Short mmCIF file of C-alpha atoms and ligand atoms in Angstrom, two decimals:
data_model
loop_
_atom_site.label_atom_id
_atom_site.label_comp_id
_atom_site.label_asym_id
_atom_site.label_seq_id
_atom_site.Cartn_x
_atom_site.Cartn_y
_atom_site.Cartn_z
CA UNK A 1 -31.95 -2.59 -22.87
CA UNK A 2 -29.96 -4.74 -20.53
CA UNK A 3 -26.43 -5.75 -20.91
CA UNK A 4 -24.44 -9.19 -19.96
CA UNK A 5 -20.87 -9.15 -19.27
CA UNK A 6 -19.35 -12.54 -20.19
CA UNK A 7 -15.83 -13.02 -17.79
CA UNK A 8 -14.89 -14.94 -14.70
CA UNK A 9 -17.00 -13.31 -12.32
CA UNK A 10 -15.80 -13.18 -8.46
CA UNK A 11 -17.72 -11.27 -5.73
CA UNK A 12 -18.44 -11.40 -2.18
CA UNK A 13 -22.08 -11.28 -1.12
CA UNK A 14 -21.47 -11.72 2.36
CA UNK A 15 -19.03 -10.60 4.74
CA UNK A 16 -15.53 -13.51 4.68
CA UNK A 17 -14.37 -11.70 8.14
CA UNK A 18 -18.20 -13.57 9.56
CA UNK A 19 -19.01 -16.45 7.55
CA UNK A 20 -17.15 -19.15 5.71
CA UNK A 21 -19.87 -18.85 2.82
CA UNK A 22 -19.02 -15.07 1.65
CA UNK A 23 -17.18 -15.93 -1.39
CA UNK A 24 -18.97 -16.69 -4.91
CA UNK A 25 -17.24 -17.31 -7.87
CA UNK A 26 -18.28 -18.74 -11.43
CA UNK A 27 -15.30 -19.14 -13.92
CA UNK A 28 -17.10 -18.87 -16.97
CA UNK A 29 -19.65 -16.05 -15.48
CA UNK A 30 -21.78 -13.49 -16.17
CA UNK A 31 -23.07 -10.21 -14.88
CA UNK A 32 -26.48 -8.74 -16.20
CA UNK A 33 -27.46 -5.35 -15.37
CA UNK A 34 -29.90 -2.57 -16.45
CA UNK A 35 -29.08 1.23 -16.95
CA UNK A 36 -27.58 1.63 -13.36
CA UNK A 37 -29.12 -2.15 -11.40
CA UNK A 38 -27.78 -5.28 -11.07
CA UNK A 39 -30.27 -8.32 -12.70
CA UNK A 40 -28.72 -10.97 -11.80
CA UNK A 41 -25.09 -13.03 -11.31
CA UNK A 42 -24.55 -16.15 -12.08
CA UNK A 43 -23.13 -18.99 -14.95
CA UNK A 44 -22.79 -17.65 -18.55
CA UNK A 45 -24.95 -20.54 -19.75
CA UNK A 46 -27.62 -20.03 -17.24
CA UNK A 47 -27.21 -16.08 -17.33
CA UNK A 48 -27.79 -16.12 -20.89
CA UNK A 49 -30.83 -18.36 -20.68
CA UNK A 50 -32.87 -16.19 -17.92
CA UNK A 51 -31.86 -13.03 -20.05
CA UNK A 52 -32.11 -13.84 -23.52
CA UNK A 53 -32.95 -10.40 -24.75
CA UNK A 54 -29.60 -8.72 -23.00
CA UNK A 55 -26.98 -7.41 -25.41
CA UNK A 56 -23.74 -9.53 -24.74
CA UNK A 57 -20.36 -7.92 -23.95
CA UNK A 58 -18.20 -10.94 -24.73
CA UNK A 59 -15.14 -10.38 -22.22
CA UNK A 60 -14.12 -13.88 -21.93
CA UNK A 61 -10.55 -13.93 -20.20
CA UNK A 62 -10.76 -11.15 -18.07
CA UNK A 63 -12.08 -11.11 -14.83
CA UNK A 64 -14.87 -9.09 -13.34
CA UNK A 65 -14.68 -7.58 -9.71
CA UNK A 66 -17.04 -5.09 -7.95
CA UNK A 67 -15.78 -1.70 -8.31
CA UNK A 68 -13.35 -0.89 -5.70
CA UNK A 69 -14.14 1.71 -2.89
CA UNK A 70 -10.80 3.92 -1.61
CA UNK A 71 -11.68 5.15 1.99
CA UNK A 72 -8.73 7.86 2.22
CA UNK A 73 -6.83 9.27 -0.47
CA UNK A 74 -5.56 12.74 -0.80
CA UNK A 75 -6.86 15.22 -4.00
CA UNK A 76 -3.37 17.45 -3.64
CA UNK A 77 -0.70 14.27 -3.31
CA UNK A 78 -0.54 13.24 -6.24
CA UNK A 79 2.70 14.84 -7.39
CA UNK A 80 4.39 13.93 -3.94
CA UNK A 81 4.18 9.69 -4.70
CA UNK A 82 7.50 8.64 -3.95
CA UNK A 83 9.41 11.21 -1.71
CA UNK A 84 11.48 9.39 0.37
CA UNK A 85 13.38 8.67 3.81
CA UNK A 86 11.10 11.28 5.96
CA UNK A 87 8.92 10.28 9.04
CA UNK A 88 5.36 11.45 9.25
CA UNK A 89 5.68 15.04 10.30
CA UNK A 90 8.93 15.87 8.30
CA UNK A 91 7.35 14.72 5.35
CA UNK A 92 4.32 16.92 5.79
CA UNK A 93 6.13 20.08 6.45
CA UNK A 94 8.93 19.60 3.69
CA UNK A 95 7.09 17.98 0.76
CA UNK A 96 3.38 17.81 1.29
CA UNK A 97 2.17 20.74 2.90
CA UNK A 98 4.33 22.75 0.15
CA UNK A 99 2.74 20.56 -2.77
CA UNK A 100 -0.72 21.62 -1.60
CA UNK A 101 0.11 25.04 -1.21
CA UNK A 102 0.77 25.45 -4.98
CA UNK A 103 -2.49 24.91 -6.08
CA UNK A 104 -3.78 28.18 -5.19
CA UNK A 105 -4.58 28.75 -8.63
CA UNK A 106 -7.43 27.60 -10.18
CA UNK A 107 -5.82 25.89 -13.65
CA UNK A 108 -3.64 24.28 -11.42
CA UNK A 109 -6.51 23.52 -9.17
CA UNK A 110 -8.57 22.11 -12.45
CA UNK A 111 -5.68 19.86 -13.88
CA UNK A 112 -4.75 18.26 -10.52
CA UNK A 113 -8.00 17.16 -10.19
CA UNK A 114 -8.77 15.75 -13.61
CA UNK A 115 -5.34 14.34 -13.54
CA UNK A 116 -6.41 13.02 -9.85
CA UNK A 117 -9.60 11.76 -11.11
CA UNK A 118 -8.71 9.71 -14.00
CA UNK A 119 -5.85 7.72 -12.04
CA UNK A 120 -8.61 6.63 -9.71
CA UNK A 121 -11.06 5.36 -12.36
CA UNK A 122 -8.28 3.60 -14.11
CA UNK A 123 -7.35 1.59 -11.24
CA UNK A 124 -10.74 0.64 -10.58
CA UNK A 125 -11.77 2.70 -7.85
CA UNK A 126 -15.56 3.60 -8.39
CA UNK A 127 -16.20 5.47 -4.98
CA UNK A 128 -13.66 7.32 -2.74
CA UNK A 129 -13.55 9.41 0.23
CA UNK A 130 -11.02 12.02 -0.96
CA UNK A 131 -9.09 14.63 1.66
CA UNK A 132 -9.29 17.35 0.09
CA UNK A 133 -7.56 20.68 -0.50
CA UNK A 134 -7.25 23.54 1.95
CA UNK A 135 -7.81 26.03 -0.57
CA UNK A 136 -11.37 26.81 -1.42
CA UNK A 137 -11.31 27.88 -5.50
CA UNK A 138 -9.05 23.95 -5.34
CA UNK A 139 -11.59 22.29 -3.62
CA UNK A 140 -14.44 23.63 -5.34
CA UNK A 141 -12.29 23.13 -8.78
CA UNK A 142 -11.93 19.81 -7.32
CA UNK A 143 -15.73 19.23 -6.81
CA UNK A 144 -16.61 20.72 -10.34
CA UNK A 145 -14.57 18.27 -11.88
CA UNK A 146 -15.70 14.94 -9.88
CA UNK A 147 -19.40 15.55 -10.55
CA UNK A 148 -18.34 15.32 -14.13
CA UNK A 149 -16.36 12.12 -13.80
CA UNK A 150 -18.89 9.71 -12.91
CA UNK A 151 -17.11 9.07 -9.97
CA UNK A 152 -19.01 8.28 -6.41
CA UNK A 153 -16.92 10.97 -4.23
CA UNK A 154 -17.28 12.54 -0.88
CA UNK A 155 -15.00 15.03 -0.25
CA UNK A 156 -14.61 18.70 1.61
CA UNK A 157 -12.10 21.21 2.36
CA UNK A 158 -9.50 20.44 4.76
CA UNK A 159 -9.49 22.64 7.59
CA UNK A 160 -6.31 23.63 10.06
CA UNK A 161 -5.50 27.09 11.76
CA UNK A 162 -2.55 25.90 13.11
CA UNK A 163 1.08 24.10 12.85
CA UNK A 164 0.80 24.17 8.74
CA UNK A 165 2.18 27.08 6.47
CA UNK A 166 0.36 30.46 7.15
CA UNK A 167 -0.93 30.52 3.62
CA UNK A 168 -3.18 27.22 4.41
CA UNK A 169 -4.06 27.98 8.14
CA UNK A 170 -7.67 29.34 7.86
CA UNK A 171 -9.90 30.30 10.83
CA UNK A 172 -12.47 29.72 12.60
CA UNK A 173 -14.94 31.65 11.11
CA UNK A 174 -14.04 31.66 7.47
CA UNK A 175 -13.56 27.65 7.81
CA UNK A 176 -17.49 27.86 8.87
CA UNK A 177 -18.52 30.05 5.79
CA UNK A 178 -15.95 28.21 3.45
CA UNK A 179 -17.65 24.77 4.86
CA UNK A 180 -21.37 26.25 4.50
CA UNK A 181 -20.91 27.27 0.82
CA UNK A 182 -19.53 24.08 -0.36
CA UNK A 183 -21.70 21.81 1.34
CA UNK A 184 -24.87 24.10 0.17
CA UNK A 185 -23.40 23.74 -3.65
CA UNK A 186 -22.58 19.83 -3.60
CA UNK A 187 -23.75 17.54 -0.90
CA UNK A 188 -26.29 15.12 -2.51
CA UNK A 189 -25.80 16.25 -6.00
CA UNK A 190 -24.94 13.45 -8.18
CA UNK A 191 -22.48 11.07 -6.56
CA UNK A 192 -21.07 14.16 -4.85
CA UNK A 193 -20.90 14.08 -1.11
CA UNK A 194 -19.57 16.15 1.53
CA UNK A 195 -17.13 15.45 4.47
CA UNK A 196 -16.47 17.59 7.03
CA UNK A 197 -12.73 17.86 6.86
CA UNK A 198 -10.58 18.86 9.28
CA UNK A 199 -6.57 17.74 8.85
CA UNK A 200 -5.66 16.26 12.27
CA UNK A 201 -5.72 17.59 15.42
CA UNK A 202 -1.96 18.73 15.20
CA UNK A 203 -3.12 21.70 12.96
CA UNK A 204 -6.32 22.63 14.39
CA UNK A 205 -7.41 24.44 17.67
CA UNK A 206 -10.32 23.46 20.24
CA UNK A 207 -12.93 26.14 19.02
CA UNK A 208 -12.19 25.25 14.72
CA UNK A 209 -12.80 20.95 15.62
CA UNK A 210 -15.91 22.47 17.86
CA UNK A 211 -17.42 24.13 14.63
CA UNK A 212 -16.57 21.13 12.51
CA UNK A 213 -19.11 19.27 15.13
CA UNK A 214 -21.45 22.11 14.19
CA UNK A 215 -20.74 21.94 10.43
CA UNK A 216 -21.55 18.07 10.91
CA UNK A 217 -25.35 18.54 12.28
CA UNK A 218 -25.94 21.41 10.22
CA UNK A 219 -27.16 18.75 6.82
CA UNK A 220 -28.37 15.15 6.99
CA UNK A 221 -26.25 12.83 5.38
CA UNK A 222 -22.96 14.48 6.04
CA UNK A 223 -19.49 12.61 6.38
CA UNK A 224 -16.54 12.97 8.97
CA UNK A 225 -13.05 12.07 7.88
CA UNK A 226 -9.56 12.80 9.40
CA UNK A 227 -6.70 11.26 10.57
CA UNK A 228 -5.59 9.61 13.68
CA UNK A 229 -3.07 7.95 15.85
CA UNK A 230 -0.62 7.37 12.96
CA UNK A 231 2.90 8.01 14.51
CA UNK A 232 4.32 8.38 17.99
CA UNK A 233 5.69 11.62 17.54
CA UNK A 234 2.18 12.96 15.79
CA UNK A 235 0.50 11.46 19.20
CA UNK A 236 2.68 13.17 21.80
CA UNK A 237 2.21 16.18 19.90
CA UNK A 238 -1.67 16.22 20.15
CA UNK A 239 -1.43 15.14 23.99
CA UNK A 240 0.91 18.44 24.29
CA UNK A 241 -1.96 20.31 22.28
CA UNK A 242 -5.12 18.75 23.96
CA UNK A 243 -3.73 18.47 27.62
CA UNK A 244 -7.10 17.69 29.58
CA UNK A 245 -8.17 15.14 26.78
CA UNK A 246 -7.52 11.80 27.96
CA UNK A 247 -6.30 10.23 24.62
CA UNK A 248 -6.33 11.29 20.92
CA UNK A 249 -9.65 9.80 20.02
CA UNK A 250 -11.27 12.63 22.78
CA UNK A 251 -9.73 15.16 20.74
CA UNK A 252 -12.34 14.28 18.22
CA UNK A 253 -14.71 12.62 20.53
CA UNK A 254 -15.01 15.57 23.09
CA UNK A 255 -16.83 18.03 19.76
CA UNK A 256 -19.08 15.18 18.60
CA UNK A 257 -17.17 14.04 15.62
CA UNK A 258 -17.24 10.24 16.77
CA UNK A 259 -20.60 8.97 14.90
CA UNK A 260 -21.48 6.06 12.30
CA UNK A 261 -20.27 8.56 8.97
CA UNK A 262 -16.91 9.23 10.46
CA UNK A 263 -13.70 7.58 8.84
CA UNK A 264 -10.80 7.71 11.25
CA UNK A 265 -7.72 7.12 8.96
CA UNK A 266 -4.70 5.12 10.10
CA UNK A 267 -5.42 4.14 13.67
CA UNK A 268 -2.05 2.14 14.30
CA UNK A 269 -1.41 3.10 17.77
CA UNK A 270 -4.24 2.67 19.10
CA UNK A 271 -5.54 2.08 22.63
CA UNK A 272 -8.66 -0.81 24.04
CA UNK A 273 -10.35 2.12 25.20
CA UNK A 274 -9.90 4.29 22.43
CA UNK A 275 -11.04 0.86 20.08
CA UNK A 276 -13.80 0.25 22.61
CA UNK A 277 -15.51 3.38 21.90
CA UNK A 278 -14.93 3.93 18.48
CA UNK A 279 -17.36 0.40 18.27
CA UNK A 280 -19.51 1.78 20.56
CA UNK A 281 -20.06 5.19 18.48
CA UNK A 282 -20.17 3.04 15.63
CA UNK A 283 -17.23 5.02 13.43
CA UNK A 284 -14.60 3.41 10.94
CA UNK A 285 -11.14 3.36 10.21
CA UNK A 286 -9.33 3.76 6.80
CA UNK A 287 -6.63 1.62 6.95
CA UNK A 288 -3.93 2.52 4.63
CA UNK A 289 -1.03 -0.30 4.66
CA UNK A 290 1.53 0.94 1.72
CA UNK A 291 1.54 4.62 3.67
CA UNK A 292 1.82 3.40 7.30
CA UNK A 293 4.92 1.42 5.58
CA UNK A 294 6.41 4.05 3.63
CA UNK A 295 6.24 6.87 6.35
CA UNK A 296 7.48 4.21 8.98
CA UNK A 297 4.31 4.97 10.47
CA UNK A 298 3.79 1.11 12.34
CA UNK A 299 1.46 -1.36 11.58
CA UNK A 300 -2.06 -1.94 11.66
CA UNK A 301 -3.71 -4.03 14.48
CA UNK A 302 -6.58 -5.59 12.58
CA UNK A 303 -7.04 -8.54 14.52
CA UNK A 304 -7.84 -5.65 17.62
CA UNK A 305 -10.38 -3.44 15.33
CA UNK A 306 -12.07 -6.80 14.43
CA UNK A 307 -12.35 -7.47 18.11
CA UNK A 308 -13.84 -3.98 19.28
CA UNK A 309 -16.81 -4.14 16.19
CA UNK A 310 -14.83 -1.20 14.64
CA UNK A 311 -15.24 -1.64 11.04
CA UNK A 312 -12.22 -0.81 8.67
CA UNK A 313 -11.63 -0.78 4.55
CA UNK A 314 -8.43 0.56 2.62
CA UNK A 315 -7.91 3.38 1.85
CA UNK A 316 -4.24 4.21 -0.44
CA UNK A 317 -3.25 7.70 1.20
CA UNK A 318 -1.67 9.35 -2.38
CA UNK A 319 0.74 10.81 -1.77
CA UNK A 320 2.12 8.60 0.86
CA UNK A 321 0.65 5.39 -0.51
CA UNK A 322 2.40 4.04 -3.36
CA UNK A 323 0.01 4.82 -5.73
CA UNK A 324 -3.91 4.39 -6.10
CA UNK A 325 -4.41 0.40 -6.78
CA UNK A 326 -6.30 -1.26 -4.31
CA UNK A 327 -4.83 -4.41 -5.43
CA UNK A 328 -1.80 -3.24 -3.98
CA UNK A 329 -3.39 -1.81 -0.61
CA UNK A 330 -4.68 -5.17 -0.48
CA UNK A 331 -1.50 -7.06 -1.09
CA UNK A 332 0.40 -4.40 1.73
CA UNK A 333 -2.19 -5.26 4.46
CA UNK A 334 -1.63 -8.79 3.79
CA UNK A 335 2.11 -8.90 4.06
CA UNK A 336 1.55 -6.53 6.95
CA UNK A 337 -1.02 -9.00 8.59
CA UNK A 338 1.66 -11.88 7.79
CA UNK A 339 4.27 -9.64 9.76
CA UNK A 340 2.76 -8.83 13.04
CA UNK A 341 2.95 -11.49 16.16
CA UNK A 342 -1.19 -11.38 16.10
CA UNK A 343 -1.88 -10.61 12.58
CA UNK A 344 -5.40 -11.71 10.84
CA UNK A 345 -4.45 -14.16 8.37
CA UNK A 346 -5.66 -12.98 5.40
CA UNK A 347 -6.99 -15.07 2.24
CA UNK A 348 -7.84 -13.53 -1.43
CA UNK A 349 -11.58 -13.36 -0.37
CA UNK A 350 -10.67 -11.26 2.48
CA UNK A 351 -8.55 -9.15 0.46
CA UNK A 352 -11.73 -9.35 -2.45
CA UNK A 353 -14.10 -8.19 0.58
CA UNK A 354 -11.53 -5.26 1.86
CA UNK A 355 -11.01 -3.69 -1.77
CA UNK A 356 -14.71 -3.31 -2.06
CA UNK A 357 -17.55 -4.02 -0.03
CA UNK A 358 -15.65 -3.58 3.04
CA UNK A 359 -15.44 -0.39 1.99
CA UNK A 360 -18.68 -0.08 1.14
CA UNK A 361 -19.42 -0.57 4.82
CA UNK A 362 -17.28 2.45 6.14
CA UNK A 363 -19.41 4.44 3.88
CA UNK A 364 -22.57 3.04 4.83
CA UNK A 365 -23.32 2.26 1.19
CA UNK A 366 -23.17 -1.66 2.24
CA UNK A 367 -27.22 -1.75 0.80
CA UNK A 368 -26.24 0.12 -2.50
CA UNK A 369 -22.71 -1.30 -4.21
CA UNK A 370 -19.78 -3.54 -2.82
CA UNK A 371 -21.04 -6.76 -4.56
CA UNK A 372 -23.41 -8.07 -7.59
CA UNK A 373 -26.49 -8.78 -5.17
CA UNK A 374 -29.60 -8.04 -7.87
CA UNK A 375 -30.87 -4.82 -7.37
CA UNK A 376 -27.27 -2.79 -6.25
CA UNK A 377 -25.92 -0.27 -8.46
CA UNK A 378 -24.00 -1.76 -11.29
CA UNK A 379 -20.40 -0.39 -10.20
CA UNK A 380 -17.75 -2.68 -11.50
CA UNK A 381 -14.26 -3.15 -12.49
CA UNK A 382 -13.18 -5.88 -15.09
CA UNK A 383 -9.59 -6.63 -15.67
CA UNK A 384 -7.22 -8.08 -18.41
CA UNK A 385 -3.82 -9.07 -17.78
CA UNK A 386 -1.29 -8.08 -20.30
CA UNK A 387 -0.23 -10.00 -23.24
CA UNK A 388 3.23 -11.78 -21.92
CA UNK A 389 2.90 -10.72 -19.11
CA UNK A 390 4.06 -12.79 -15.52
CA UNK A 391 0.20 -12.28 -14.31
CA UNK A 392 -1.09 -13.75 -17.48
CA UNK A 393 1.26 -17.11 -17.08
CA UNK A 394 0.28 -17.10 -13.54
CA UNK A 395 -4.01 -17.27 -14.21
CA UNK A 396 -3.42 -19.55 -17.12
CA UNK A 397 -2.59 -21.71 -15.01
CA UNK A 398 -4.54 -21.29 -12.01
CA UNK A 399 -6.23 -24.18 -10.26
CA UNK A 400 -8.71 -22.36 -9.13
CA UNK A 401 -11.13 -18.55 -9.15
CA UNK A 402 -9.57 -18.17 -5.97
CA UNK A 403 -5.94 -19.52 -6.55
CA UNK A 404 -6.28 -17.03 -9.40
CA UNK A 405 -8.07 -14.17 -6.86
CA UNK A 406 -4.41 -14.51 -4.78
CA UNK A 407 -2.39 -14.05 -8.45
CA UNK A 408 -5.04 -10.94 -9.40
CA UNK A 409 -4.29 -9.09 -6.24
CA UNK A 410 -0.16 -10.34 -5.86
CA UNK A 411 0.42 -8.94 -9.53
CA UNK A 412 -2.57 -6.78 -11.22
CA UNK A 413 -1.58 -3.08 -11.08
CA UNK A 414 -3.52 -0.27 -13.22
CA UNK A 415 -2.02 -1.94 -16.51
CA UNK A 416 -4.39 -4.92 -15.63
CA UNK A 417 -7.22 -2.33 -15.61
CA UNK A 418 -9.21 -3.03 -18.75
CA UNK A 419 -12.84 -0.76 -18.33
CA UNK A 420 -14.16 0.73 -15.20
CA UNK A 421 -18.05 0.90 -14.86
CA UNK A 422 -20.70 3.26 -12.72
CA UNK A 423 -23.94 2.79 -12.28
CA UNK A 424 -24.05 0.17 -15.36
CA UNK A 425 -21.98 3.24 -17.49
CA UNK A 426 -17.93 3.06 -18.39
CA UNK A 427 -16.56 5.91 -17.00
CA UNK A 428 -12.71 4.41 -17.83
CA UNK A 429 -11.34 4.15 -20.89
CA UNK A 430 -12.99 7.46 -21.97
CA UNK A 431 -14.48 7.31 -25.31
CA UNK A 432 -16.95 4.92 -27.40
CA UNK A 433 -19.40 2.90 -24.46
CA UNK A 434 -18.89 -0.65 -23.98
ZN1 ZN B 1 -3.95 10.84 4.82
#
């Protein structure tokens, strides 16, 4: 049986950063969709003719957006949102790494993740490439628990064997085994994916990045994700570390971890000839603009990535983003845009395109969600402002879907978040299906 959402209905079929026509709206809208596919998008009135035998969910009010995709966000963090006044590496060594230590246990392990899990859906997110834990029972607790949440997730255990705490350095050859045993029990099942994972190249030596480039090759399909060129300090460390590589991207680059399913996160101070072969190898950045702020980190040079073909989406870095809404990731690298001497000037269809489809893109899943094309997967987030609420004043009186695009992503936080679908099925609020 197929189902029709009734709602304002805003999408982005096309990419705003290329065309002028990327942005489709319909104000008193409909979605149709069939067990997990898209039908069709359009007007309620002409929705409802075409698809006369579709079950109507009457949402009229609220406002339906493609399911947002989070590029980086960290499974242990969650705990650490908000701890203050520390740069980059301070912050890791007296708050994170300390948090993620503690979840050696595995009922620790299990509620962290379900508590982890749920915040995402009820933001919106529908697909994220999660950083995970460097404990195996956490990560695999961690895995067991996303393939039950409906979530799209690509994950893997984070590796370092050097420059963290001695309880989550591993080594060389148990971060191979570790690796093997995960990816043989979850890549490809479900919506579970796997990422080889290894922290930065602060905490890990020449020989454990060379068997991540192994661990890459050794499945189709697999992911890269780590972090890069975030801070100044973090940067001078690595070029102390990795002497004969010529820049930070090399350290990566050198063991064959630069390829078109690796997400580079952060990327702020960045080189032309660093940017110039990331577009070349055809990689992506996860740009996380509430974390680069909080930590001090810099800003990101968008208007550069665009420039070099290097594709980026957002990504809120829990526990040093400030919290897991992509409307607010969205919001940050706007203000941050507005802020720098050559920033992109950002309009609520490019923040519409970054929270989703964009993202989409660094996944290479651009064919599969990201927008209400017929035929994608029917991921989807549809939101209600609050009763008295300044966001509900605000879209009452909007003059237009995309004045009111601008209010959604200046003001709509997770209290905004009404019902988030996968694959046509409501995986947030638990309970009775829509
Ligand atoms: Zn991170």
């Amino acid at each position: 049986m197929s189902k029709l959402i009734r709602a304002t209905v805003m999408h982005t079929p096309a990419n705003p950063f290329e065309s002028d026509q990327a942005f489709e709206s319909f104000a008193d809208g409909a979605v149709v969709f069939k067990a997990n596919r898209i039908l069709s998008c359009g007007p309620y009135a002409e929705m409802r003719e075409k698809h006369p035998e579709a079950d109507i969910i009457d949402e009229r009010g609220a406002y339906l957006l493609p399911g947002f995709v989070d590029t980086h966000v960290h499974f242990p963090q969650l705990t650490i949102i908000g701890a203050m006044g520390l740069p980059l590496l301070e912050w890791l060594r007296q708050r994170t790494l300390p948090a993620e230590a503690a979840l050696s246990r595995v009922p620790e392990a299990e509620g962290a993740a379900d508590l982890f899990l749920e915040r995402l859906a009820a933001n919106g997110t529908t697909t994220a490439l999660v950083f995970g834990s460097h404990i195996l029972t956490a990560q695999d607790a961690f895995f067991r628990k996303a393939a039950n949440s409906g979530l799209r997730i690509t994950s893997g255990l984070v590796l370092g064997d050097q420059n963290l705490l001695p309880e989550l350095e591993t080594t060389v050859g148990r971060a191979r085994e570790e690796t093997q045993e995960l990816i043989a029990r979850y890549h490809g099942h479900g919506n579970l994916r796997y990422a080889v994972t290894p922290r930065f190249s602060v905490s890990c030596s020449g020989p454990l990045l060379e068997v991540c480039g192994e661990l890459l090759e050794s499945a189709p399909g697999l992911y890269f994700q780590t972090h890069i060129n975030e801070n100044k300090e973090e940067i001078n460390f690595v070029r102390g570390l990795f002497p004969s590589s010529r820049d930070y991207f090399d350290t990566y680059e050198r063991y064959g971890l630069a390829g078109k399913r690796s997400v580079f996160a952060h990327n702020l101070h960045v080189s032309d000839s660093e940017l110039s072969r990331m577009g070349t190898c055809g990689c992506s950045v996860a740009h996380c603009p509430s974390s680069n702020s909080f930590l001090g980190s810099g800003t990101f040079p968008m208007a550069r990535h665009i420039k070099h073909g290097v594709a980026f989406g957002l990504g809120c870095d829990v526990g040093a983003g400030s919290g897991f809404s992509l409307f607010n990731e969205s919001l940050r690298a706007y203000e941050t845009q507005m802020l720098r001497e050559d920033g992109y000037r950002l309009s609520p269809r490019h923040l519409l395109y970054l929270s989703g489809a964009a993202g989409a893109r660094v996944m290479g899943l651009e064919k599969q969600i990201g927008d209400f094309t017929p035929e994608k997967e029917a991921d989807f987030v549809l939101i209600r402002p609050p009763a008295n609420s300044t966001l509900r004043a605000v879209l009452e009186r909007a003059a237009s879907c995309e004045a009111a695009l601008g209010a959604l992503f200046t003001l709509a936080r997770e209290e905004s978040v009404a019902a988030t679908y996968v694959a046509g099925r409501r995986i947030h609020p638990k309970g009775l299906p829509a």
